[in-house]
Tab-separated table of C-alpha atoms in Angstrom:
chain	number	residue	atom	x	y	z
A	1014	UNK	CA	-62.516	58.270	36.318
A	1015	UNK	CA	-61.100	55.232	38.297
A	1016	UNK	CA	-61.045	55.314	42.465
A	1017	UNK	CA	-57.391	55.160	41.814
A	1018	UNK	CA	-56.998	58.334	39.261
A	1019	UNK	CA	-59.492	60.457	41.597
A	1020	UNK	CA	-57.035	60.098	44.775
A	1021	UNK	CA	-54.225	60.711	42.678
A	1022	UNK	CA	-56.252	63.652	41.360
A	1023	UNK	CA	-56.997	65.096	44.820
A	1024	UNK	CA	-53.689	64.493	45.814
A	1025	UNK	CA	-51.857	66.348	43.138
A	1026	UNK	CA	-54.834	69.064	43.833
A	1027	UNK	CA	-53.822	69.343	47.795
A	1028	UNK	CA	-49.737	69.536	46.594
A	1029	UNK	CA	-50.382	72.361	43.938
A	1030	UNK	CA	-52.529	74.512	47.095
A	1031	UNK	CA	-50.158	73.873	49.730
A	1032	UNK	CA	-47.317	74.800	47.082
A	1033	UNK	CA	-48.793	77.853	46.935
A	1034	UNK	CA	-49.243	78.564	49.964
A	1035	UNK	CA	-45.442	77.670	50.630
A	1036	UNK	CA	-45.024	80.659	48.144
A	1037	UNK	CA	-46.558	83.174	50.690
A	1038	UNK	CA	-44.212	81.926	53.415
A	1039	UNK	CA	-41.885	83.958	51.825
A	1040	UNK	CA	-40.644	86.906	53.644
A	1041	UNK	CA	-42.734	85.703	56.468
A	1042	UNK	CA	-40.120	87.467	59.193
A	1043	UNK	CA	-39.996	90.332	57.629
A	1044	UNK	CA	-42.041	93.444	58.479
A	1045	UNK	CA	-41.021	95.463	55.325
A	1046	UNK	CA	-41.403	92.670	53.293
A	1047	UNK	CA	-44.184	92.608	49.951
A	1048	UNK	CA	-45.827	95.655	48.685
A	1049	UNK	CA	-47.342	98.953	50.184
A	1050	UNK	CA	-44.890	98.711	53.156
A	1051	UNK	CA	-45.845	102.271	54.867
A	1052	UNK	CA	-49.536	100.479	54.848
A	1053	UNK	CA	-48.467	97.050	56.621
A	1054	UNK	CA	-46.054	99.358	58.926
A	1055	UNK	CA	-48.633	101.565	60.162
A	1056	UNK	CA	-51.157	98.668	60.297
A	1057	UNK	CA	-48.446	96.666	62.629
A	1058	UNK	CA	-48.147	99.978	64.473
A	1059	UNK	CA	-51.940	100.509	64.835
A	1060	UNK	CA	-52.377	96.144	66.187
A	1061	UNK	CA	-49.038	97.240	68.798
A	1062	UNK	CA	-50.958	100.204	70.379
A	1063	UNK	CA	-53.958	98.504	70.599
A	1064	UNK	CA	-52.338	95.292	72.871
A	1065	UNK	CA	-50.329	98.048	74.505
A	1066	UNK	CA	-52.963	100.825	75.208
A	1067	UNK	CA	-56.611	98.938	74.812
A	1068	UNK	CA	-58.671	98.388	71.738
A	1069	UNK	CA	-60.110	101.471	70.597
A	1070	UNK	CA	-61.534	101.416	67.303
A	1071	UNK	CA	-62.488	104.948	66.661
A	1072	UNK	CA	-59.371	106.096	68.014
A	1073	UNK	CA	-56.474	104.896	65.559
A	1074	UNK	CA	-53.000	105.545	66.789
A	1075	UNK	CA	-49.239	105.542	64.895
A	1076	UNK	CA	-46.236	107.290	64.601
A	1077	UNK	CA	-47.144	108.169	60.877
A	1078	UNK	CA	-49.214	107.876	57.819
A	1079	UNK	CA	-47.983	107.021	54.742
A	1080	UNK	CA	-44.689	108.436	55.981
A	1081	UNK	CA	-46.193	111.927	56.662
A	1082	UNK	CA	-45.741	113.296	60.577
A	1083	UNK	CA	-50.152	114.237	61.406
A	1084	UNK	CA	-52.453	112.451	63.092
A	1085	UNK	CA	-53.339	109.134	62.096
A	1086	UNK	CA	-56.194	108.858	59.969
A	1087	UNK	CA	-59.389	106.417	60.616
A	1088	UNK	CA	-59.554	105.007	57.009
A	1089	UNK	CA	-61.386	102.111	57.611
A	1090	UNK	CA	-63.143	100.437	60.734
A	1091	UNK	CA	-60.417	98.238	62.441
A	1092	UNK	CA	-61.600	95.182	62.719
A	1093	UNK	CA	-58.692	92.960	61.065
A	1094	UNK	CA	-56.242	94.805	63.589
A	1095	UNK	CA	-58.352	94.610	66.184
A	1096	UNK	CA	-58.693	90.775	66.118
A	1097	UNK	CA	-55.358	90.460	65.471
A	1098	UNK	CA	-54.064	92.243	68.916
A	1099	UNK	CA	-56.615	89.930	70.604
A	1100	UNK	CA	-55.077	87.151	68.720
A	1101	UNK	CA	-51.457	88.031	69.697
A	1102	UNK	CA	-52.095	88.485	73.254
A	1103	UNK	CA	-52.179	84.970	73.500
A	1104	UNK	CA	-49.219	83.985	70.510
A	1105	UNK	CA	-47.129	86.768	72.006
A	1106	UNK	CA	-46.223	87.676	68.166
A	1107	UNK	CA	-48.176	90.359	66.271
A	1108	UNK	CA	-45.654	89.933	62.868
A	1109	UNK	CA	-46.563	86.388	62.436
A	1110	UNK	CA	-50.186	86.262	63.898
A	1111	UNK	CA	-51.371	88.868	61.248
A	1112	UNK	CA	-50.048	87.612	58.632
A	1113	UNK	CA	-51.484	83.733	59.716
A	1114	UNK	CA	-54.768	85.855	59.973
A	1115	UNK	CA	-54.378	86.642	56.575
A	1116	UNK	CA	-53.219	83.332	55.237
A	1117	UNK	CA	-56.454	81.878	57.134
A	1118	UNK	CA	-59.106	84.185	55.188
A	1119	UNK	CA	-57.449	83.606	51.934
A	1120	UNK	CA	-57.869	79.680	52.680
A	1121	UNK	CA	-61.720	80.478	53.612
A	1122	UNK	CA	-61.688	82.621	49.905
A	1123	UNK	CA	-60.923	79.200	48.564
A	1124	UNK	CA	-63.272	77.464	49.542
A	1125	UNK	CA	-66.046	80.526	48.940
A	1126	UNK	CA	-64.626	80.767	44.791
A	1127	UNK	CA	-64.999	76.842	44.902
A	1128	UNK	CA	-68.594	77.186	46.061
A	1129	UNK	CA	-69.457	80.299	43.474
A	1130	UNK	CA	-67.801	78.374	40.781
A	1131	UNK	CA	-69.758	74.846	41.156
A	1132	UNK	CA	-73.123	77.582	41.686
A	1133	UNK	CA	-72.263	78.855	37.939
A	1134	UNK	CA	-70.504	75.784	36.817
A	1135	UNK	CA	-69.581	72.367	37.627
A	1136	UNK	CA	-67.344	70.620	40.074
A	1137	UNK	CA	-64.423	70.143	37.287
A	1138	UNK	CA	-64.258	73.939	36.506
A	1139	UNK	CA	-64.903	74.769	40.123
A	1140	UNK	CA	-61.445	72.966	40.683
A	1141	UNK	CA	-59.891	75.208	38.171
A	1142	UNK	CA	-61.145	77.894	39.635
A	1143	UNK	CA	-59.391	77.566	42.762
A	1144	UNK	CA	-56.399	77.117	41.402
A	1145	UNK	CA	-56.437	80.012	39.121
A	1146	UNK	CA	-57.254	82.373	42.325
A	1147	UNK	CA	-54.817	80.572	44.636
A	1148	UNK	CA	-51.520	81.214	42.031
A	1149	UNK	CA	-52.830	84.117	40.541
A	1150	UNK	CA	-50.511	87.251	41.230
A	1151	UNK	CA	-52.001	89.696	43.297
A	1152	UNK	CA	-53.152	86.747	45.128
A	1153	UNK	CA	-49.322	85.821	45.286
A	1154	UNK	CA	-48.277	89.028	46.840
A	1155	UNK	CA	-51.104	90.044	49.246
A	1156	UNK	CA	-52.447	87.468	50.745
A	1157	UNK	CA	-49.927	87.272	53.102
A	1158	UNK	CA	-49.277	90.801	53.793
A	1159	UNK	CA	-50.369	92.287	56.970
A	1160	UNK	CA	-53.158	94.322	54.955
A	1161	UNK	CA	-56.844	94.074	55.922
A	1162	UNK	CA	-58.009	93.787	52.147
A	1163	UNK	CA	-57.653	89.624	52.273
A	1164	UNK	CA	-60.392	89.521	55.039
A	1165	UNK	CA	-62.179	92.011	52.848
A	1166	UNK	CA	-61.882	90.117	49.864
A	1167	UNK	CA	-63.487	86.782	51.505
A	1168	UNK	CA	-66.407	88.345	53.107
A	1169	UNK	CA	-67.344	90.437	49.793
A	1170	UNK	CA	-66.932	86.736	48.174
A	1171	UNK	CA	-69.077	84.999	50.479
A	1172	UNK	CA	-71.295	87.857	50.080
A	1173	UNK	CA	-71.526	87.094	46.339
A	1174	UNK	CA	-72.039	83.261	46.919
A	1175	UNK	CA	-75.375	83.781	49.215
A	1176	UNK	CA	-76.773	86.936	46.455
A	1177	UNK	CA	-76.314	83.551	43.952
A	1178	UNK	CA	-78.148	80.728	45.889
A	1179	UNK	CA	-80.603	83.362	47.006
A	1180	UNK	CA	-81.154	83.705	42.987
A	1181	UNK	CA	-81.484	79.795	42.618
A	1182	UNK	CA	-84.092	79.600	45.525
A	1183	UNK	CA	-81.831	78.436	47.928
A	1184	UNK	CA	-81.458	80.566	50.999
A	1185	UNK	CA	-82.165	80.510	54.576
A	1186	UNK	CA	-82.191	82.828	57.593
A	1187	UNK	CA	-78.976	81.586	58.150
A	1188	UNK	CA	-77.298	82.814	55.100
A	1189	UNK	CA	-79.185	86.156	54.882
A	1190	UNK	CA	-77.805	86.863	58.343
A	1191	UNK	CA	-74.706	85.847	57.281
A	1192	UNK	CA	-75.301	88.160	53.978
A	1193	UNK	CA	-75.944	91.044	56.204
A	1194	UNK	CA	-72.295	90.606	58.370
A	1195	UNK	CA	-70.695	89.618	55.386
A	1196	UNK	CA	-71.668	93.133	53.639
A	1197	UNK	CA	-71.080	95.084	56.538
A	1198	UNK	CA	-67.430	94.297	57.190
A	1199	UNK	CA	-67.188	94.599	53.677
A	1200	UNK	CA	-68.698	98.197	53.245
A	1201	UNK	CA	-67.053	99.429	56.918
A	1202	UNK	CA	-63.385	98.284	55.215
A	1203	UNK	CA	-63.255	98.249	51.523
A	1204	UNK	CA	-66.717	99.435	50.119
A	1205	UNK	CA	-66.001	99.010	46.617
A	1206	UNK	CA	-65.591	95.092	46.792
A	1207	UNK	CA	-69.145	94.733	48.066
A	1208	UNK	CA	-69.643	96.100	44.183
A	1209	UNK	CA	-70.497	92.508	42.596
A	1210	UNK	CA	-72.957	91.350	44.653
A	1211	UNK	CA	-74.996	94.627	43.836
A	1212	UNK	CA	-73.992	93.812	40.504
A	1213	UNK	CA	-75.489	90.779	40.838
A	1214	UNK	CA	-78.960	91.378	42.019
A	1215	UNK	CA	-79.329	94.095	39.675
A	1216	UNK	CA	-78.729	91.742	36.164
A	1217	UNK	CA	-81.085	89.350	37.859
A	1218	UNK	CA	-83.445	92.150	38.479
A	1219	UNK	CA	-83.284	93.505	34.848
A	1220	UNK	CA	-83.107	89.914	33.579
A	1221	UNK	CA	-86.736	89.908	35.858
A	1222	UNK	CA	-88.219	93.265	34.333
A	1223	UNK	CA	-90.503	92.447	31.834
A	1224	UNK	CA	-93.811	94.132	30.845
A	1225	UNK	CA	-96.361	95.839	32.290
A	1226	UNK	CA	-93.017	96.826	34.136
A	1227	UNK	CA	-94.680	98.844	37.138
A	1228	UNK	CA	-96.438	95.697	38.153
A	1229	UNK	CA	-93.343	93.349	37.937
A	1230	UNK	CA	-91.239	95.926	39.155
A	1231	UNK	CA	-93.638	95.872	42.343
A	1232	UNK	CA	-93.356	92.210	42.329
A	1233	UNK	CA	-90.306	91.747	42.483
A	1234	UNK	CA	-89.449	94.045	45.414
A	1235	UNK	CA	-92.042	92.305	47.279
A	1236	UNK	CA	-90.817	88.507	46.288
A	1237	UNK	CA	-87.099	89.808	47.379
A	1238	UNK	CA	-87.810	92.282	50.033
A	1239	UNK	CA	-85.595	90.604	52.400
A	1240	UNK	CA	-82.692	90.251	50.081
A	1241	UNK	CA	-83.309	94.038	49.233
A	1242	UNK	CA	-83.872	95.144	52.678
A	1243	UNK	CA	-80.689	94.061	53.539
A	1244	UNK	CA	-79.074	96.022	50.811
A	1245	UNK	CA	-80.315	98.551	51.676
A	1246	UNK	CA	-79.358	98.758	55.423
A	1247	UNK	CA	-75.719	97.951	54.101
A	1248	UNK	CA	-75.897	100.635	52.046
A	1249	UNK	CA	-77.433	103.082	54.796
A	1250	UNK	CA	-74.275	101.847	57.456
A	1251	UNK	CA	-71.997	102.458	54.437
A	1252	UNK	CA	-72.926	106.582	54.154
A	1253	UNK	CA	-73.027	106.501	58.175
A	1254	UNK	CA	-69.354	105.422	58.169
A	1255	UNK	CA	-68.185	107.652	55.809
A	1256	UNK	CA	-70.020	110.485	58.072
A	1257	UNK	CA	-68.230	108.570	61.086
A	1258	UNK	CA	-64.729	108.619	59.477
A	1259	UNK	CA	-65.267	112.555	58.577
A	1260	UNK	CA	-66.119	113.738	62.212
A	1261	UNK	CA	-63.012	111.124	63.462
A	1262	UNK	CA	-60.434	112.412	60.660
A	1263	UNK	CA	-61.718	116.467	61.040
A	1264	UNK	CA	-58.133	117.318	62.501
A	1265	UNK	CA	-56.031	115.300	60.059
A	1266	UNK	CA	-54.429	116.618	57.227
A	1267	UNK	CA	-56.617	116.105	54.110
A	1268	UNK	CA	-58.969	113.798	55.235
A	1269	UNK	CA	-61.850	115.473	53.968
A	1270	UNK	CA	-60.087	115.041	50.465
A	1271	UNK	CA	-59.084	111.375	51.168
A	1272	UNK	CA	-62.824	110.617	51.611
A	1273	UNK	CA	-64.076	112.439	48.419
A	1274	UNK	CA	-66.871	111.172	46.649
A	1275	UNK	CA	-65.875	113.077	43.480
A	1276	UNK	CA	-64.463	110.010	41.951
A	1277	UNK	CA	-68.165	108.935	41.695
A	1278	UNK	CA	-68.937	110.725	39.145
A	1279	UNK	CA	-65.643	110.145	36.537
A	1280	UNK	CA	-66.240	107.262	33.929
A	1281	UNK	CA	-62.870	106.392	33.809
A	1282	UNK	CA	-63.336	105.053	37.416
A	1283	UNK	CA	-65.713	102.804	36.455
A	1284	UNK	CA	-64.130	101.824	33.100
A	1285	UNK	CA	-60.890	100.985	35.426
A	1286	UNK	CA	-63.195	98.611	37.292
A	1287	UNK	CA	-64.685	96.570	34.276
A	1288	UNK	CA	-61.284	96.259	33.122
């Protein structure tokens, strides 16, 4: 490919991402605007109380919950509305500052698929990739939204990125500390998308286990026991949140129900999630 043809290349590239990010300018003024509106309403309402009353995390406030008069329930740990009151105390606007929060991570997400994708790959179908995940629906319609999933989606990413270079040999203490934030914003708001990286680590640990299996299975915890120490204290916060969120949520209606485990244990949940 000619000088030429690759700046025409990387031009039409940089068009086609900032067309779609044009896309999720739509309905930009609009608080009900997108999908799950009660969410994005009470998660407006929750970033309002905290510039008007203080940042409390473990003390969510609203008028309502999914349009049901109780107390509001602590579902996950606040951190996209907290940063986005701090960020609207100085822009004055909480509507547009969220959602430019939003739009910010899912730039970030980008550039973390890119990275994944040239890990697995090569540079010409890491380039795909991006553009697959920047026009693909969902992408579309949340990424925008004032929902604290898009944050959660690029930390659980970059998350998956370091588990891969750690794989190829190529990790720091940068990146495992990194790892270890990454994972615990994404267990303390969305547990489930931390999934893959576990995922990940445990193909390349059965990919490992070969006979005599006790010794190799010793061997490898102690060639990864940084890697699987961290895990492990992500997975330990993860169970001490959920035991937070019960003792916060004891005088709402249904919370113990809303933060069942039961759903564990049904094969259909995890035959929704391969699909």
């Amino acid at each position: 490919m000619s000088m030429r043809t690759s700046k025409v290349y990387l031009f039409f590239l940089l068009v086609l991402l900032l067309f779609s990010f044009l896309i999720r300018l739509i309905g930009w003024d609009d608080p009900s605007f997108g999908h799950h509106i009660f969410r994005q309403l009470y998660t407006l309402n929750n970033i309002e109380n905290y510039m008007r009353e203080g940042i409390k995390l473990l003390e969510p406030s609203g008028y309502y919950f999914f349009g049901w008069e109780q107390s509001p329930l602590l579902i996950e740990f606040p951190i996209y509305q907290a940063l986005s009151a701090w960020i609207s105390g100085f822009t004055k606007t909480i509507l547009s500052t969220s959602r430019s929060i939003n739009l910010f991570f899912s730039l970030l997400t980008l550039l973390v698929v890119f990275q994944i994708a040239i890990t697995q790959f090569n540079r010409e179908t890491a380039i795909y990739s991006i553009l697959f995940f920047a026009f693909s629906p969902l992408n579309l319609i949340y990424q925008s939204a004032v929902l604290f999933d898009i944050s959660t989606v690029f930390f659980a990413s970059l998350s998956y990125w370091i588990v891969a270079r750690y794989i190829q040999g190529k990790c720091s203490k940068t990146l495992l500390f990194i790892f270890l934030f990454a994972g615990l914003y994404s267990v303390l708001t969305k547990p489930l998308y931390f999934l893959p990286a576990g995922v990940l680590i445990a193909t390349h640990f059965i990919q490992q286990w070969k006979r005599p299996r006790t010794k190799n299975l010793l061997d490898y915890f102690i060639r990864h026991q940084k890697i699987i120490g961290l895990f492990v204290l992500i997975i330990l916060v993860m169970f001490l949140w959920v035991e937070v969120q019960k003792q916060v949520n004891s005088s709402s209606y249904n919370a113990l129900e809303y933060l069942s485990l039961q759903h564990l244990y049904d094969l259909i949940f995890y035959a929704r999630i391969l699909f």
